[in-house]
JSON list of C-alpha atoms in Angstrom, two decimals:
[
{"chain": "A", "resi": 1, "resn": "UNK", "atom": "CA", "xyz": [58.42, 84.31, -3.61]},
{"chain": "A", "resi": 2, "resn": "UNK", "atom": "CA", "xyz": [57.07, 84.82, -7.07]},
{"chain": "A", "resi": 3, "resn": "UNK", "atom": "CA", "xyz": [57.71, 87.68, -9.47]},
{"chain": "A", "resi": 4, "resn": "UNK", "atom": "CA", "xyz": [55.35, 90.56, -8.39]},
{"chain": "A", "resi": 5, "resn": "UNK", "atom": "CA", "xyz": [54.75, 94.02, -9.58]},
{"chain": "A", "resi": 6, "resn": "UNK", "atom": "CA", "xyz": [55.03, 96.44, -6.65]},
{"chain": "A", "resi": 7, "resn": "UNK", "atom": "CA", "xyz": [55.07, 100.14, -6.72]},
{"chain": "A", "resi": 8, "resn": "UNK", "atom": "CA", "xyz": [57.85, 102.49, -5.74]},
{"chain": "A", "resi": 9, "resn": "UNK", "atom": "CA", "xyz": [57.23, 106.14, -5.43]},
{"chain": "A", "resi": 10, "resn": "UNK", "atom": "CA", "xyz": [54.49, 105.66, -7.97]},
{"chain": "A", "resi": 11, "resn": "UNK", "atom": "CA", "xyz": [56.58, 103.91, -10.52]},
{"chain": "A", "resi": 12, "resn": "UNK", "atom": "CA", "xyz": [55.23, 100.23, -10.97]},
{"chain": "A", "resi": 13, "resn": "UNK", "atom": "CA", "xyz": [57.99, 97.81, -10.74]},
{"chain": "A", "resi": 14, "resn": "UNK", "atom": "CA", "xyz": [58.07, 93.97, -11.67]},
{"chain": "A", "resi": 15, "resn": "UNK", "atom": "CA", "xyz": [60.44, 92.52, -9.20]},
{"chain": "A", "resi": 16, "resn": "UNK", "atom": "CA", "xyz": [61.55, 89.14, -10.32]},
{"chain": "A", "resi": 17, "resn": "UNK", "atom": "CA", "xyz": [61.98, 86.29, -7.84]},
{"chain": "A", "resi": 18, "resn": "UNK", "atom": "CA", "xyz": [65.71, 85.28, -7.56]},
{"chain": "A", "resi": 19, "resn": "UNK", "atom": "CA", "xyz": [64.94, 81.83, -7.83]},
{"chain": "A", "resi": 20, "resn": "UNK", "atom": "CA", "xyz": [63.13, 82.09, -11.24]},
{"chain": "A", "resi": 21, "resn": "UNK", "atom": "CA", "xyz": [64.21, 80.40, -14.32]},
{"chain": "A", "resi": 22, "resn": "UNK", "atom": "CA", "xyz": [67.68, 81.66, -15.74]},
{"chain": "A", "resi": 23, "resn": "UNK", "atom": "CA", "xyz": [67.64, 83.88, -18.58]},
{"chain": "A", "resi": 24, "resn": "UNK", "atom": "CA", "xyz": [69.93, 82.13, -21.26]},
{"chain": "A", "resi": 25, "resn": "UNK", "atom": "CA", "xyz": [68.29, 83.66, -24.41]},
{"chain": "A", "resi": 26, "resn": "UNK", "atom": "CA", "xyz": [66.74, 86.61, -25.70]},
{"chain": "A", "resi": 27, "resn": "UNK", "atom": "CA", "xyz": [63.44, 84.48, -25.70]},
{"chain": "A", "resi": 28, "resn": "UNK", "atom": "CA", "xyz": [63.59, 83.93, -22.21]},
{"chain": "A", "resi": 29, "resn": "UNK", "atom": "CA", "xyz": [63.95, 87.59, -21.56]},
{"chain": "A", "resi": 30, "resn": "UNK", "atom": "CA", "xyz": [60.70, 87.97, -23.95]},
{"chain": "A", "resi": 31, "resn": "UNK", "atom": "CA", "xyz": [58.99, 85.44, -22.06]},
{"chain": "A", "resi": 32, "resn": "UNK", "atom": "CA", "xyz": [59.96, 86.28, -18.60]},
{"chain": "A", "resi": 33, "resn": "UNK", "atom": "CA", "xyz": [60.71, 89.84, -18.26]},
{"chain": "A", "resi": 34, "resn": "UNK", "atom": "CA", "xyz": [59.06, 91.74, -21.27]},
{"chain": "A", "resi": 35, "resn": "UNK", "atom": "CA", "xyz": [55.67, 90.49, -20.66]},
{"chain": "A", "resi": 36, "resn": "UNK", "atom": "CA", "xyz": [55.97, 92.62, -17.43]},
{"chain": "A", "resi": 37, "resn": "UNK", "atom": "CA", "xyz": [54.74, 95.18, -20.00]},
{"chain": "A", "resi": 38, "resn": "UNK", "atom": "CA", "xyz": [51.41, 93.68, -20.37]},
{"chain": "A", "resi": 39, "resn": "UNK", "atom": "CA", "xyz": [51.16, 93.69, -16.75]},
{"chain": "A", "resi": 40, "resn": "UNK", "atom": "CA", "xyz": [51.61, 97.44, -16.41]},
{"chain": "A", "resi": 41, "resn": "UNK", "atom": "CA", "xyz": [54.94, 97.61, -15.18]},
{"chain": "A", "resi": 42, "resn": "UNK", "atom": "CA", "xyz": [57.22, 100.17, -16.08]},
{"chain": "A", "resi": 43, "resn": "UNK", "atom": "CA", "xyz": [60.40, 98.70, -14.59]},
{"chain": "A", "resi": 44, "resn": "UNK", "atom": "CA", "xyz": [61.64, 95.36, -14.71]},
{"chain": "A", "resi": 45, "resn": "UNK", "atom": "CA", "xyz": [64.35, 94.61, -11.70]},
{"chain": "A", "resi": 46, "resn": "UNK", "atom": "CA", "xyz": [66.10, 91.15, -12.42]},
{"chain": "A", "resi": 47, "resn": "UNK", "atom": "CA", "xyz": [68.20, 89.59, -9.81]},
{"chain": "A", "resi": 48, "resn": "UNK", "atom": "CA", "xyz": [71.82, 89.54, -11.37]},
{"chain": "A", "resi": 49, "resn": "UNK", "atom": "CA", "xyz": [72.02, 85.79, -11.13]},
{"chain": "A", "resi": 50, "resn": "UNK", "atom": "CA", "xyz": [69.14, 85.13, -13.15]},
{"chain": "A", "resi": 51, "resn": "UNK", "atom": "CA", "xyz": [71.02, 86.52, -16.20]},
{"chain": "A", "resi": 52, "resn": "UNK", "atom": "CA", "xyz": [73.09, 83.92, -18.07]},
{"chain": "A", "resi": 53, "resn": "UNK", "atom": "CA", "xyz": [77.01, 84.78, -17.87]},
{"chain": "A", "resi": 54, "resn": "UNK", "atom": "CA", "xyz": [76.82, 85.49, -21.63]},
{"chain": "A", "resi": 55, "resn": "UNK", "atom": "CA", "xyz": [74.92, 88.69, -20.41]},
{"chain": "A", "resi": 56, "resn": "UNK", "atom": "CA", "xyz": [78.25, 90.17, -18.68]},
{"chain": "A", "resi": 57, "resn": "UNK", "atom": "CA", "xyz": [80.17, 89.30, -21.51]},
{"chain": "A", "resi": 58, "resn": "UNK", "atom": "CA", "xyz": [79.51, 92.01, -24.04]},
{"chain": "A", "resi": 59, "resn": "UNK", "atom": "CA", "xyz": [81.25, 90.37, -26.89]},
{"chain": "A", "resi": 60, "resn": "UNK", "atom": "CA", "xyz": [78.42, 87.55, -27.06]},
{"chain": "A", "resi": 61, "resn": "UNK", "atom": "CA", "xyz": [75.91, 90.21, -28.33]},
{"chain": "A", "resi": 62, "resn": "UNK", "atom": "CA", "xyz": [73.59, 88.61, -25.45]},
{"chain": "A", "resi": 63, "resn": "UNK", "atom": "CA", "xyz": [73.15, 92.19, -23.58]},
{"chain": "A", "resi": 64, "resn": "UNK", "atom": "CA", "xyz": [72.66, 94.33, -26.52]},
{"chain": "A", "resi": 65, "resn": "UNK", "atom": "CA", "xyz": [69.91, 92.17, -27.89]},
{"chain": "A", "resi": 66, "resn": "UNK", "atom": "CA", "xyz": [68.38, 91.97, -24.58]},
{"chain": "A", "resi": 67, "resn": "UNK", "atom": "CA", "xyz": [68.73, 95.74, -24.04]},
{"chain": "A", "resi": 68, "resn": "UNK", "atom": "CA", "xyz": [67.40, 96.51, -27.36]},
{"chain": "A", "resi": 69, "resn": "UNK", "atom": "CA", "xyz": [64.18, 94.45, -26.72]},
{"chain": "A", "resi": 70, "resn": "UNK", "atom": "CA", "xyz": [63.45, 96.55, -23.40]},
{"chain": "A", "resi": 71, "resn": "UNK", "atom": "CA", "xyz": [63.95, 99.40, -25.51]},
{"chain": "A", "resi": 72, "resn": "UNK", "atom": "CA", "xyz": [61.71, 98.34, -28.18]},
{"chain": "A", "resi": 73, "resn": "UNK", "atom": "CA", "xyz": [58.73, 97.80, -25.52]},
{"chain": "A", "resi": 74, "resn": "UNK", "atom": "CA", "xyz": [59.75, 101.10, -23.62]},
{"chain": "A", "resi": 75, "resn": "UNK", "atom": "CA", "xyz": [60.59, 99.37, -20.30]},
{"chain": "A", "resi": 76, "resn": "UNK", "atom": "CA", "xyz": [63.37, 100.11, -18.04]},
{"chain": "A", "resi": 77, "resn": "UNK", "atom": "CA", "xyz": [65.55, 97.36, -16.96]},
{"chain": "A", "resi": 78, "resn": "UNK", "atom": "CA", "xyz": [67.40, 97.10, -13.50]},
{"chain": "A", "resi": 79, "resn": "UNK", "atom": "CA", "xyz": [69.66, 94.35, -12.78]},
{"chain": "A", "resi": 80, "resn": "UNK", "atom": "CA", "xyz": [69.95, 93.99, -9.01]},
{"chain": "A", "resi": 81, "resn": "UNK", "atom": "CA", "xyz": [72.90, 92.45, -7.18]},
{"chain": "A", "resi": 82, "resn": "UNK", "atom": "CA", "xyz": [76.64, 91.71, -6.96]},
{"chain": "A", "resi": 83, "resn": "UNK", "atom": "CA", "xyz": [78.06, 91.86, -10.41]},
{"chain": "A", "resi": 84, "resn": "UNK", "atom": "CA", "xyz": [81.53, 92.43, -9.10]},
{"chain": "A", "resi": 85, "resn": "UNK", "atom": "CA", "xyz": [83.56, 88.99, -10.61]},
{"chain": "A", "resi": 86, "resn": "UNK", "atom": "CA", "xyz": [81.88, 90.14, -13.94]},
{"chain": "A", "resi": 87, "resn": "UNK", "atom": "CA", "xyz": [83.32, 93.50, -13.56]},
{"chain": "A", "resi": 88, "resn": "UNK", "atom": "CA", "xyz": [86.50, 92.18, -12.73]},
{"chain": "A", "resi": 89, "resn": "UNK", "atom": "CA", "xyz": [86.62, 89.94, -15.84]},
{"chain": "A", "resi": 90, "resn": "UNK", "atom": "CA", "xyz": [85.78, 92.46, -18.26]},
{"chain": "A", "resi": 91, "resn": "UNK", "atom": "CA", "xyz": [87.28, 95.56, -19.76]},
{"chain": "A", "resi": 92, "resn": "UNK", "atom": "CA", "xyz": [84.17, 96.54, -21.42]},
{"chain": "A", "resi": 93, "resn": "UNK", "atom": "CA", "xyz": [81.47, 96.07, -18.87]},
{"chain": "A", "resi": 94, "resn": "UNK", "atom": "CA", "xyz": [82.55, 98.84, -16.23]},
{"chain": "A", "resi": 95, "resn": "UNK", "atom": "CA", "xyz": [82.09, 101.31, -19.08]},
{"chain": "A", "resi": 96, "resn": "UNK", "atom": "CA", "xyz": [78.83, 99.69, -19.77]},
{"chain": "A", "resi": 97, "resn": "UNK", "atom": "CA", "xyz": [77.68, 99.65, -16.17]},
{"chain": "A", "resi": 98, "resn": "UNK", "atom": "CA", "xyz": [78.79, 103.43, -15.59]},
{"chain": "A", "resi": 99, "resn": "UNK", "atom": "CA", "xyz": [77.25, 104.88, -18.68]},
{"chain": "A", "resi": 100, "resn": "UNK", "atom": "CA", "xyz": [73.91, 102.97, -18.09]},
{"chain": "A", "resi": 101, "resn": "UNK", "atom": "CA", "xyz": [73.74, 104.15, -14.76]},
{"chain": "A", "resi": 102, "resn": "UNK", "atom": "CA", "xyz": [73.94, 107.82, -15.65]},
{"chain": "A", "resi": 103, "resn": "UNK", "atom": "CA", "xyz": [70.72, 107.20, -17.80]},
{"chain": "A", "resi": 104, "resn": "UNK", "atom": "CA", "xyz": [67.11, 106.24, -16.86]},
{"chain": "A", "resi": 105, "resn": "UNK", "atom": "CA", "xyz": [66.64, 103.64, -19.07]},
{"chain": "A", "resi": 106, "resn": "UNK", "atom": "CA", "xyz": [69.14, 100.44, -17.82]},
{"chain": "A", "resi": 107, "resn": "UNK", "atom": "CA", "xyz": [70.72, 100.63, -13.88]},
{"chain": "A", "resi": 108, "resn": "UNK", "atom": "CA", "xyz": [72.99, 98.37, -12.10]},
{"chain": "A", "resi": 109, "resn": "UNK", "atom": "CA", "xyz": [72.06, 98.37, -8.50]},
{"chain": "A", "resi": 110, "resn": "UNK", "atom": "CA", "xyz": [73.51, 96.35, -5.49]},
{"chain": "A", "resi": 111, "resn": "UNK", "atom": "CA", "xyz": [70.16, 96.04, -4.01]},
{"chain": "A", "resi": 112, "resn": "UNK", "atom": "CA", "xyz": [66.20, 96.71, -4.04]},
{"chain": "A", "resi": 113, "resn": "UNK", "atom": "CA", "xyz": [66.58, 99.33, -1.63]},
{"chain": "A", "resi": 114, "resn": "UNK", "atom": "CA", "xyz": [68.98, 101.47, -3.89]},
{"chain": "A", "resi": 115, "resn": "UNK", "atom": "CA", "xyz": [66.62, 101.11, -6.70]},
{"chain": "A", "resi": 116, "resn": "UNK", "atom": "CA", "xyz": [63.62, 102.63, -4.55]},
{"chain": "A", "resi": 117, "resn": "UNK", "atom": "CA", "xyz": [65.90, 105.36, -3.64]},
{"chain": "A", "resi": 118, "resn": "UNK", "atom": "CA", "xyz": [66.99, 106.20, -7.45]},
{"chain": "A", "resi": 119, "resn": "UNK", "atom": "CA", "xyz": [63.16, 106.30, -8.18]},
{"chain": "A", "resi": 120, "resn": "UNK", "atom": "CA", "xyz": [62.59, 108.61, -5.29]}
]
């Protein structure tokens, strides 16, 4: 399956293919995800496994840089999938996930059904 824009409850969402190229740099995020802004998406749903492990290590700064790009382009980011091993390995990541999920710009969800429910 290729990346595709679908509409959930009137919100255009770029659903990224799990088999797509890994996101290992900020430039990868710009090239592969932020381009969605020019296709009409308001939300980008990226499988958790496509993000390099450094994204989940908050001390690397990678997540902050990516999240800043999404904010700059006024796109919402949703990380879809199991990040349990990353949560277990980090003291800071669970706090980020909890705070992000309270807001409306970045969410961590287990699956697309949960994303659909949140957009309802």
